[in-house]
Short mmCIF file of C-alpha atoms and ligand atoms in Angstrom, two decimals:
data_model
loop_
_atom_site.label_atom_id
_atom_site.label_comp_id
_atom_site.label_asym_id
_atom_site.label_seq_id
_atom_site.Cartn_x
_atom_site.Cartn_y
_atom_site.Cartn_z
CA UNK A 17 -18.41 -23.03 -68.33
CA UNK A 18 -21.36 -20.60 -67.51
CA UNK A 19 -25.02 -21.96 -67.14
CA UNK A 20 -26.03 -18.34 -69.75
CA UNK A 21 -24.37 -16.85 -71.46
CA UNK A 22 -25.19 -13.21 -73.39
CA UNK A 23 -24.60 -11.19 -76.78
CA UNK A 24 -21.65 -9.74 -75.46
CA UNK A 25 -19.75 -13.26 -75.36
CA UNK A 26 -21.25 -13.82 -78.53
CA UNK A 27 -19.39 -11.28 -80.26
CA UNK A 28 -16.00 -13.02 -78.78
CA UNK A 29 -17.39 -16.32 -78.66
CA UNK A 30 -14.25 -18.25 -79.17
CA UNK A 31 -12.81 -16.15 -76.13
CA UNK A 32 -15.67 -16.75 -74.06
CA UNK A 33 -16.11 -20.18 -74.22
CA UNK A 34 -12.18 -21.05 -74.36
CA UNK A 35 -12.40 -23.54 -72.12
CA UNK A 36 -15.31 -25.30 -73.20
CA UNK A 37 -15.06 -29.22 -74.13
CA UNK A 38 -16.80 -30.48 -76.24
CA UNK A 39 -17.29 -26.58 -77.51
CA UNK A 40 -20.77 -24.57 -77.18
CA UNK A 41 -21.89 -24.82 -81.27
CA UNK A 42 -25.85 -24.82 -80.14
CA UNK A 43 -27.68 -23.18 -77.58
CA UNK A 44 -31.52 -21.26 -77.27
CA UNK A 45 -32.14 -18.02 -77.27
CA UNK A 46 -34.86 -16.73 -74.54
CA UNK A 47 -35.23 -13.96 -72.32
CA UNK A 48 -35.92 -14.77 -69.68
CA UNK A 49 -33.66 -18.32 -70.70
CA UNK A 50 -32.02 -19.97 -67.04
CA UNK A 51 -35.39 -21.85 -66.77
CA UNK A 52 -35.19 -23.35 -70.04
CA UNK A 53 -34.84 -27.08 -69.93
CA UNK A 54 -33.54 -27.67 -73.58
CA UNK A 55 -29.57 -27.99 -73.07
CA UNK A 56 -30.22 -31.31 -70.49
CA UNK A 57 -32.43 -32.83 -73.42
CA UNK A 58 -29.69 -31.92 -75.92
CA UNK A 59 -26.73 -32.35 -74.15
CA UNK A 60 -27.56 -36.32 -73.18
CA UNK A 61 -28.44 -36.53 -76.76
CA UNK A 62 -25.42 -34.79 -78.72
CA UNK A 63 -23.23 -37.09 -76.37
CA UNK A 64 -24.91 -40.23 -77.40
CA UNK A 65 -24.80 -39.37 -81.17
CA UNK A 66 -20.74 -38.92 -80.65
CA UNK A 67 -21.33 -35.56 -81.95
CA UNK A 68 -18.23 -33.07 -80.84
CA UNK A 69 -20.70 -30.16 -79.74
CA UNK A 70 -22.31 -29.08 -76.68
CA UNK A 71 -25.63 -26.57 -76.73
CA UNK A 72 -25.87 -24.09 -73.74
CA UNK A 73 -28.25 -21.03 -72.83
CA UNK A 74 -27.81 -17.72 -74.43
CA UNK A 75 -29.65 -14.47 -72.64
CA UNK A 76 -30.62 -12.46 -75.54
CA UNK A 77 -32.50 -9.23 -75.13
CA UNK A 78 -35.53 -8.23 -77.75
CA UNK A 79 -33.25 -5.21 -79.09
CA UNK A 80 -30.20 -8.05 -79.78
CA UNK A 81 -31.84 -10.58 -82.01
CA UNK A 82 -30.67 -9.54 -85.41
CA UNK A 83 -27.74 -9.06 -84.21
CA UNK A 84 -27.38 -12.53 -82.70
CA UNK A 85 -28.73 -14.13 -85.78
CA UNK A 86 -25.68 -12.39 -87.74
CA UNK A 87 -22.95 -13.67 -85.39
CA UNK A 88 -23.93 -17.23 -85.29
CA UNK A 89 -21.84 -18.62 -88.46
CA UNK A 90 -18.59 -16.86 -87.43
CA UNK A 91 -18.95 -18.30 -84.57
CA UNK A 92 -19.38 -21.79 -85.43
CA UNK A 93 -22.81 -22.30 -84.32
CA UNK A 94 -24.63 -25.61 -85.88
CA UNK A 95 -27.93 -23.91 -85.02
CA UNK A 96 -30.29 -22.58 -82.20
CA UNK A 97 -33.35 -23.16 -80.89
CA UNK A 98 -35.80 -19.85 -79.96
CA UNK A 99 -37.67 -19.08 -77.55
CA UNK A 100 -40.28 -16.38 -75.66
CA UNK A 101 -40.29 -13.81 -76.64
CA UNK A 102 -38.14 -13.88 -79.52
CA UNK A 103 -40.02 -16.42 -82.08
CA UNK A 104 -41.12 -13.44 -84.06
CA UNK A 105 -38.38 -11.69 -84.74
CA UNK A 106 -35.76 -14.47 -85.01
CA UNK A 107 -38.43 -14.76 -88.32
CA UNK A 108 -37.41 -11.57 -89.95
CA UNK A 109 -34.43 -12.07 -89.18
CA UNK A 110 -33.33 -15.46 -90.45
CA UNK A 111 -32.00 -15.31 -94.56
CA UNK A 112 -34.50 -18.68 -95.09
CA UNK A 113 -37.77 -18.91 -93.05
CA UNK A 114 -39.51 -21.75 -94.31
CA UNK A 115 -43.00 -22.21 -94.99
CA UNK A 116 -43.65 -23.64 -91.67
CA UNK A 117 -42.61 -20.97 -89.95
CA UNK A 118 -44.56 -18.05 -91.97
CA UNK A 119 -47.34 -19.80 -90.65
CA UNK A 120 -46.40 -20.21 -87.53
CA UNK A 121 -45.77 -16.47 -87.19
CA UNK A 122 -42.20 -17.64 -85.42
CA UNK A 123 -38.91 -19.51 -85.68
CA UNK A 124 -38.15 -21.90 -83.16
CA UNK A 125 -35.24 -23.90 -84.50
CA UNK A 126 -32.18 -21.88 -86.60
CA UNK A 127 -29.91 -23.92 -89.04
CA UNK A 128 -27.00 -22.79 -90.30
CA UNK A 129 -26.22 -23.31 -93.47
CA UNK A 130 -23.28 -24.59 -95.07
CA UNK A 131 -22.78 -20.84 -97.18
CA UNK A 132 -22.86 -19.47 -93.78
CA UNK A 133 -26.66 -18.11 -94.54
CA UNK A 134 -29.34 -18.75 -91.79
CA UNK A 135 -32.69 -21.34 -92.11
CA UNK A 136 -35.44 -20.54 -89.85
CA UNK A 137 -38.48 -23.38 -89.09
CA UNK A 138 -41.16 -24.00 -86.55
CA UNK A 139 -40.87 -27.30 -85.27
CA UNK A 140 -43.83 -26.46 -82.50
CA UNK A 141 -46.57 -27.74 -84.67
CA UNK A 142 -44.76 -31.45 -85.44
CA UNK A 143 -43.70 -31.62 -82.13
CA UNK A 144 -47.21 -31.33 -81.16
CA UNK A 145 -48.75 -33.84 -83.71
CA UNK A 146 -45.78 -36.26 -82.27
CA UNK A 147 -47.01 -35.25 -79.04
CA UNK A 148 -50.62 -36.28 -79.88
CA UNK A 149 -49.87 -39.46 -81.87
CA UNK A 150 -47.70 -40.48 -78.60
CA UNK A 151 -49.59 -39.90 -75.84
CA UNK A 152 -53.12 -41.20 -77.55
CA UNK A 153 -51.92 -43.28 -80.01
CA UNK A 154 -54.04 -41.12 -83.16
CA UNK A 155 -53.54 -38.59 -85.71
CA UNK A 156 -54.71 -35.14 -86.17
CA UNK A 157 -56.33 -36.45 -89.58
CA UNK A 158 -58.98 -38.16 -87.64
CA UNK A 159 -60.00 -35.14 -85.05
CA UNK A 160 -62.41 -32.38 -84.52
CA UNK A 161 -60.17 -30.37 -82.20
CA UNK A 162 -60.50 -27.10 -79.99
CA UNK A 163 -57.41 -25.05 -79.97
CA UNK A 164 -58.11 -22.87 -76.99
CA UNK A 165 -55.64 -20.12 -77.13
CA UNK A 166 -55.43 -20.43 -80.67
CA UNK A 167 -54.71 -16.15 -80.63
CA UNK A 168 -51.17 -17.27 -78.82
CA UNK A 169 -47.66 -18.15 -80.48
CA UNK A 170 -48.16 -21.56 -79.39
CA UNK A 171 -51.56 -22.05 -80.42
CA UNK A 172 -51.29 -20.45 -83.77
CA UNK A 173 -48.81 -23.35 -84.68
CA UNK A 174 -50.95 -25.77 -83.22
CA UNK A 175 -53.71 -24.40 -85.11
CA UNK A 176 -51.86 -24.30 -88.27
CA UNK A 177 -50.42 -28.00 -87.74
CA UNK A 178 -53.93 -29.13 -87.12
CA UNK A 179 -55.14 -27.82 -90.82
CA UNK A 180 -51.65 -28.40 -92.44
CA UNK A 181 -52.82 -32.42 -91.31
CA UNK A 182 -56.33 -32.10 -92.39
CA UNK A 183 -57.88 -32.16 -89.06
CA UNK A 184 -61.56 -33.19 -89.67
CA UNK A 185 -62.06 -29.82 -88.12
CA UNK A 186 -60.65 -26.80 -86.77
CA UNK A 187 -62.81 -24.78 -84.11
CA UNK A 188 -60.29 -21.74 -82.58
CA UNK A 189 -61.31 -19.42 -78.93
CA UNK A 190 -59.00 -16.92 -77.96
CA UNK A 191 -59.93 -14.54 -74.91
CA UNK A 192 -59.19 -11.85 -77.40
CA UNK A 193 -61.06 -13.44 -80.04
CA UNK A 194 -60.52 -10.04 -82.35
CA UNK A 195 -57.61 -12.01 -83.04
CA UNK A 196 -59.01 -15.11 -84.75
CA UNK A 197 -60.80 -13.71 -87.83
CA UNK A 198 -57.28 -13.32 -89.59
CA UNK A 199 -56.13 -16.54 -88.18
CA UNK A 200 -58.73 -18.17 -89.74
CA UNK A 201 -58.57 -16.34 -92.93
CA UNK A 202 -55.29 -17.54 -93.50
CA UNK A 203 -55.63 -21.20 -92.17
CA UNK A 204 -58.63 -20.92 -94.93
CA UNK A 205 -56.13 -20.33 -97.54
CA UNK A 206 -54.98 -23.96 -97.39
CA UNK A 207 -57.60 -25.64 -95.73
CA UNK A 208 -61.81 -25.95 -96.29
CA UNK A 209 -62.95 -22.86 -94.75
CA UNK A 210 -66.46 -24.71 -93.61
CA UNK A 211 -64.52 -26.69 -91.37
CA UNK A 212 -62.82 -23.79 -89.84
CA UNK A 213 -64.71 -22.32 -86.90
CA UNK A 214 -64.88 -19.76 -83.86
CA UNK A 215 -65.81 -19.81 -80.62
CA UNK A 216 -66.62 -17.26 -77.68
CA UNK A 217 -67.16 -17.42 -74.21
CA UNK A 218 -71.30 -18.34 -75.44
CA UNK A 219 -70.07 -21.04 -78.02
CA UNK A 220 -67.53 -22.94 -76.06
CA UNK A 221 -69.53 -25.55 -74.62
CA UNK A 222 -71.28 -26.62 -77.96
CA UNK A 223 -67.85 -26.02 -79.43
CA UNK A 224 -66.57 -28.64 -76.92
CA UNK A 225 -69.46 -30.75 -77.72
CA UNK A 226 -68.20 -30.73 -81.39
CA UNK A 227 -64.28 -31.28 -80.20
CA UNK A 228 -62.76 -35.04 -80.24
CA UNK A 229 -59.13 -33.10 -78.63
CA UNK A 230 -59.00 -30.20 -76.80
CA UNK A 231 -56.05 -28.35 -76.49
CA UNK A 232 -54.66 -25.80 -74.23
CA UNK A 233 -52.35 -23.33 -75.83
CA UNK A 234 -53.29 -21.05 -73.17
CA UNK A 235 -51.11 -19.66 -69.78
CA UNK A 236 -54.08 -20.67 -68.00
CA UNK A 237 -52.58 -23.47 -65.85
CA UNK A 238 -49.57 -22.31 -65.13
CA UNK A 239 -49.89 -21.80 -61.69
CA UNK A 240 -51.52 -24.52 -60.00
CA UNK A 241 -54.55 -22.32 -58.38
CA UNK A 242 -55.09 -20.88 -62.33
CA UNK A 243 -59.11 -22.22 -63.12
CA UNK A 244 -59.19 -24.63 -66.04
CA UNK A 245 -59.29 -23.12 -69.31
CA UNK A 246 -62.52 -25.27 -70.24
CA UNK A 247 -64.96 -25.34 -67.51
CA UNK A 248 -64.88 -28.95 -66.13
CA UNK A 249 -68.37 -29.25 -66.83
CA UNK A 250 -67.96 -29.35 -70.58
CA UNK A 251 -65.32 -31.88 -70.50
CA UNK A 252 -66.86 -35.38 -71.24
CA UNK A 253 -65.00 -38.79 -70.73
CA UNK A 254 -64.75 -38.98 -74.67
CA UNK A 255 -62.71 -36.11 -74.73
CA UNK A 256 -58.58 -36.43 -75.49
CA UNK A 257 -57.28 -33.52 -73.39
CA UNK A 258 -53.42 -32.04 -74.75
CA UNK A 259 -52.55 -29.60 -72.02
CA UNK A 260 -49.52 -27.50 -73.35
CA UNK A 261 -47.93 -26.40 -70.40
CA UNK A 262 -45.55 -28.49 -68.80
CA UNK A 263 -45.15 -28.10 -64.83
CA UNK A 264 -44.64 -30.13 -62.22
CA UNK A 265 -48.16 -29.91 -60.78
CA UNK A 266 -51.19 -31.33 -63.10
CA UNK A 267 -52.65 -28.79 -64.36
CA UNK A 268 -56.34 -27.39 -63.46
CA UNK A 269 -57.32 -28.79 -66.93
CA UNK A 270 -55.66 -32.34 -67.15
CA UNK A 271 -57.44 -32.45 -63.18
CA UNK A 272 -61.25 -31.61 -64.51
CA UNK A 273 -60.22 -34.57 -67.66
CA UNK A 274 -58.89 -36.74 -64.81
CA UNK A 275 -62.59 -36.02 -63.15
CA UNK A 276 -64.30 -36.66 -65.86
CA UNK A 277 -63.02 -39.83 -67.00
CA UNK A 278 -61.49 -38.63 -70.09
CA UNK A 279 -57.32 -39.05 -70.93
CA UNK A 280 -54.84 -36.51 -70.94
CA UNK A 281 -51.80 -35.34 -71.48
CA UNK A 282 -48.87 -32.58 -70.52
CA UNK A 283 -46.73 -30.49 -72.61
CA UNK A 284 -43.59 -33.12 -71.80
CA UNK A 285 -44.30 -34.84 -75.29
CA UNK A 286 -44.75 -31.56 -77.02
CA UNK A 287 -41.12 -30.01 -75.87
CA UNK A 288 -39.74 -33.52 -76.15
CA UNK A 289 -40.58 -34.10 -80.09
CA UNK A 290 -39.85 -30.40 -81.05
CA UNK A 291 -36.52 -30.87 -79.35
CA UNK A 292 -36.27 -34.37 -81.47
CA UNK A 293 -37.45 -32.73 -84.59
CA UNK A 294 -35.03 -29.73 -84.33
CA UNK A 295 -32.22 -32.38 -83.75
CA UNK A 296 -33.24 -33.98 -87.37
CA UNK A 297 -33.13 -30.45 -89.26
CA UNK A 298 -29.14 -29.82 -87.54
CA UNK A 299 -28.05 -33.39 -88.15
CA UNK A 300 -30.23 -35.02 -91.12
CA UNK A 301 -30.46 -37.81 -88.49
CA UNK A 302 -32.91 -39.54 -86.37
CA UNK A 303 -32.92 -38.39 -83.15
CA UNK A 304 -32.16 -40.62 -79.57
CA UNK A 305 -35.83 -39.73 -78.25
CA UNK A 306 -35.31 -41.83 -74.98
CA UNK A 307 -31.83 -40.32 -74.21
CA UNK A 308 -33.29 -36.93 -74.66
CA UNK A 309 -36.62 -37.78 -73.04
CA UNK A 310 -34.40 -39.27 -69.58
CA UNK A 311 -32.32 -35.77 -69.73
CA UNK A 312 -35.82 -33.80 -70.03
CA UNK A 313 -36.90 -35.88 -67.13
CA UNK A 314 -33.77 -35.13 -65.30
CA UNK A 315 -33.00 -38.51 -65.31
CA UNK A 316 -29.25 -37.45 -67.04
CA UNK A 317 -26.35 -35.33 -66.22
CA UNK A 318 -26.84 -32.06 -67.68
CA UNK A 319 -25.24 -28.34 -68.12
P1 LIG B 2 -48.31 -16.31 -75.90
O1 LIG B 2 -47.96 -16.16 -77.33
O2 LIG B 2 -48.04 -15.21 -74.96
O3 LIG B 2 -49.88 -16.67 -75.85
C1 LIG B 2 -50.54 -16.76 -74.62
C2 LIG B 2 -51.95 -17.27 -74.86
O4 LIG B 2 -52.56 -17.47 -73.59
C3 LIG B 2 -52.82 -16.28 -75.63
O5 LIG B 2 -53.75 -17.00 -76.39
C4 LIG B 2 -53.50 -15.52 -74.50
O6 LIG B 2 -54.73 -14.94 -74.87
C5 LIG B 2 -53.75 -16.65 -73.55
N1 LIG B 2 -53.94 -16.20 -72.16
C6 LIG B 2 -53.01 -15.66 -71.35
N2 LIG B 2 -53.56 -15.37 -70.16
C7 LIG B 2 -54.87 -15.72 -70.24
C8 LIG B 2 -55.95 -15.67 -69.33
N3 LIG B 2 -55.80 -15.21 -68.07
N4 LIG B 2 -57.16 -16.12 -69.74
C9 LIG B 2 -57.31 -16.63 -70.99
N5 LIG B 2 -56.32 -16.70 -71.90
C10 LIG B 2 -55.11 -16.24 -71.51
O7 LIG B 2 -47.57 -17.59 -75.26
P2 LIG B 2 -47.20 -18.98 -75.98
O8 LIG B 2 -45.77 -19.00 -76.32
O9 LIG B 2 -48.21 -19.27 -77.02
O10 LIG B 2 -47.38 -19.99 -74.75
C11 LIG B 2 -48.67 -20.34 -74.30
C12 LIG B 2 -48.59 -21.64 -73.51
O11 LIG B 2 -48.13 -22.69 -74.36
C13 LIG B 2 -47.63 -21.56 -72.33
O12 LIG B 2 -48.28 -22.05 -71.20
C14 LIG B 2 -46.49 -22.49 -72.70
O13 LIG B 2 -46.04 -23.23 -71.58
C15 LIG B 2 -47.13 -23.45 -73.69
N6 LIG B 2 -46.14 -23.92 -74.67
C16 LIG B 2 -45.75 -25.21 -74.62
C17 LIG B 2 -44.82 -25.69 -75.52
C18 LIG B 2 -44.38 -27.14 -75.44
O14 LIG B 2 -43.42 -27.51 -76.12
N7 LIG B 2 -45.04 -27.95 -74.67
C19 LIG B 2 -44.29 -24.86 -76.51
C20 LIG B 2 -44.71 -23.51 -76.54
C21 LIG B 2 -45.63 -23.06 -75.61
P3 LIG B 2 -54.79 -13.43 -75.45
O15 LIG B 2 -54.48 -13.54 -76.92
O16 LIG B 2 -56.17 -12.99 -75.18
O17 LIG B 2 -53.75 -12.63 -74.70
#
């Protein structure tokens, strides 16, 4: 059994994965995709649900999507899970994208259907508000949050599962804020536009001021000498701080909340509940959370 696998064993999947027991019906689509920690929360979790199915990696290049979308019933494939950079265009190219998922702007979970037809939904956003219920024990109802990053894949479905929940309000900064008018227009579609606002580099720190949770749907923090994406001095000990990114170092942000007294939290819970939730749409059951949370935590055996 490979650790990746690509299009081309796709198109003679049954070949390719021969020798595979329990066989490969699920995997996620990335490219780059070795890194991607999903199969060792799945795996530990398919195996305690007695389900016959194992989900693996599958390198998938931008050019290959529609193409990979089209092979997955013959296959056999249950579903996959998507990720960068392919959210987008796993969207057109899914039969059923969901409403979810048009507002997300992306697909991150594939079902497929018992016609052989494909579903597409995001399950980013409810991961998140998991996420955020978990680790501080309230509900996006009763915040003011700051998406920062909101112009990103990640932070448009954050942005969109903030409204979709009624959020007490909704204040978005992008570095490229040219791309947050037509966010906002469409999160003001659904949701009171007076409680949708934007914020620059001059506007952050009242914005913050404003903000019960601020998140990070930014790359800022990826490397552990990044600055924080919110100066430390605007960060206040009332502040809930959701850092997106999950690393092994804290991140410059969750350090400046640590300094100033306020609680935060990693991306862990985020990847953990939209793994869980994509679990629920394949099997219309509830997920094994702590199985999948151990694997996640490498505390499992996994591919
Ligand atoms: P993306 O679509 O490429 O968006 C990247 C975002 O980061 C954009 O808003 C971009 O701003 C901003 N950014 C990048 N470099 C920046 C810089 N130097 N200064 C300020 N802003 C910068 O990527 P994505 O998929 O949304 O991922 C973003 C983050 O979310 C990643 O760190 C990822 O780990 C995290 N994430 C976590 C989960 C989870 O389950 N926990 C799921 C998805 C993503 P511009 O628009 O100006 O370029």
């Amino acid at each position: 059994m490979k650790s990746v696998y690509t299009l081309a064993d796709l198109r003679d999947w049954a070949n390719a994965t021969r020798d595979c027991v329990p066989p490969l019906r699920l995997a996620v689509i990335g490219d780059p995709v070795a890194h991607s920690k999903s199969p060792q929360m799945h795996n530990p979790a398919l195996a305690a649900a007695g389900i016959d199915a194992a989900y693996t990696r599958l390198h998938i290049l931008p050019g290959e999507v529609e193409e990979c979308i089209r092979l997955l019933p013959g296959a056999g494939f249950i579903g996959i899970n998507c990720t960068i950079p392919h959210k987008g265009s796993v969207l057109a190219a899914v039969n059923q994208p969901d409403e979810t998922a048009r507002r997300a702007g992306g697909v991150n979970t594939v079902i497929v259907q018992p016609d052989g037809t494909t579903a597409g939904t995001s399950t980013d956003g409810g991961g998140f508000s998991r996420a955020v219920r978990e680790s501080f024990g309230v509900g996006l109802a009763e915040l003011r949050v700051l998406v920062l990053g909101a112009g990103g894949g990640a932070g448009r479905a954050v942005a969109m599962q903030c409204a979709a929940e009624n959020c007490v309000s909704l204040t978005l900064a992008n570095r490229t804020v040219e791309k947050l008018p037509s966010l906002a227009s469409e999160i003001g579609s659904f949701y009171p536009a007076d409680r949708v606002s934007l914020a620059g580099d001059d506007s952050l720190a009242a914005a913050a001021l404003g903000a019960d949770l601020v998140v990070n749907c930014t790359a800022v923090g990826m490397k552990a000498d990044d600055p924080s994406p919110l100066p430390a001095s605007m960060i206040a000990a009332r502040h809930l701080v959701y850092d997106t990114i999950y690393v092994g170092h804290r991140t410059p942000l969750l350090r400046a909340a640590d300094e100033a007294g306020s609680r935060g939290a990693n991306g862990l819970a985020m990847l953990l509940h939209q793994g869980a939730l994509s679990f629920e749409r394949w099997f219309s059951r509830p997920a094994p959370l702590e199985v999948m949370r151990a694997g996640l935590l490498g505390q499992s055996p996994s591919l």
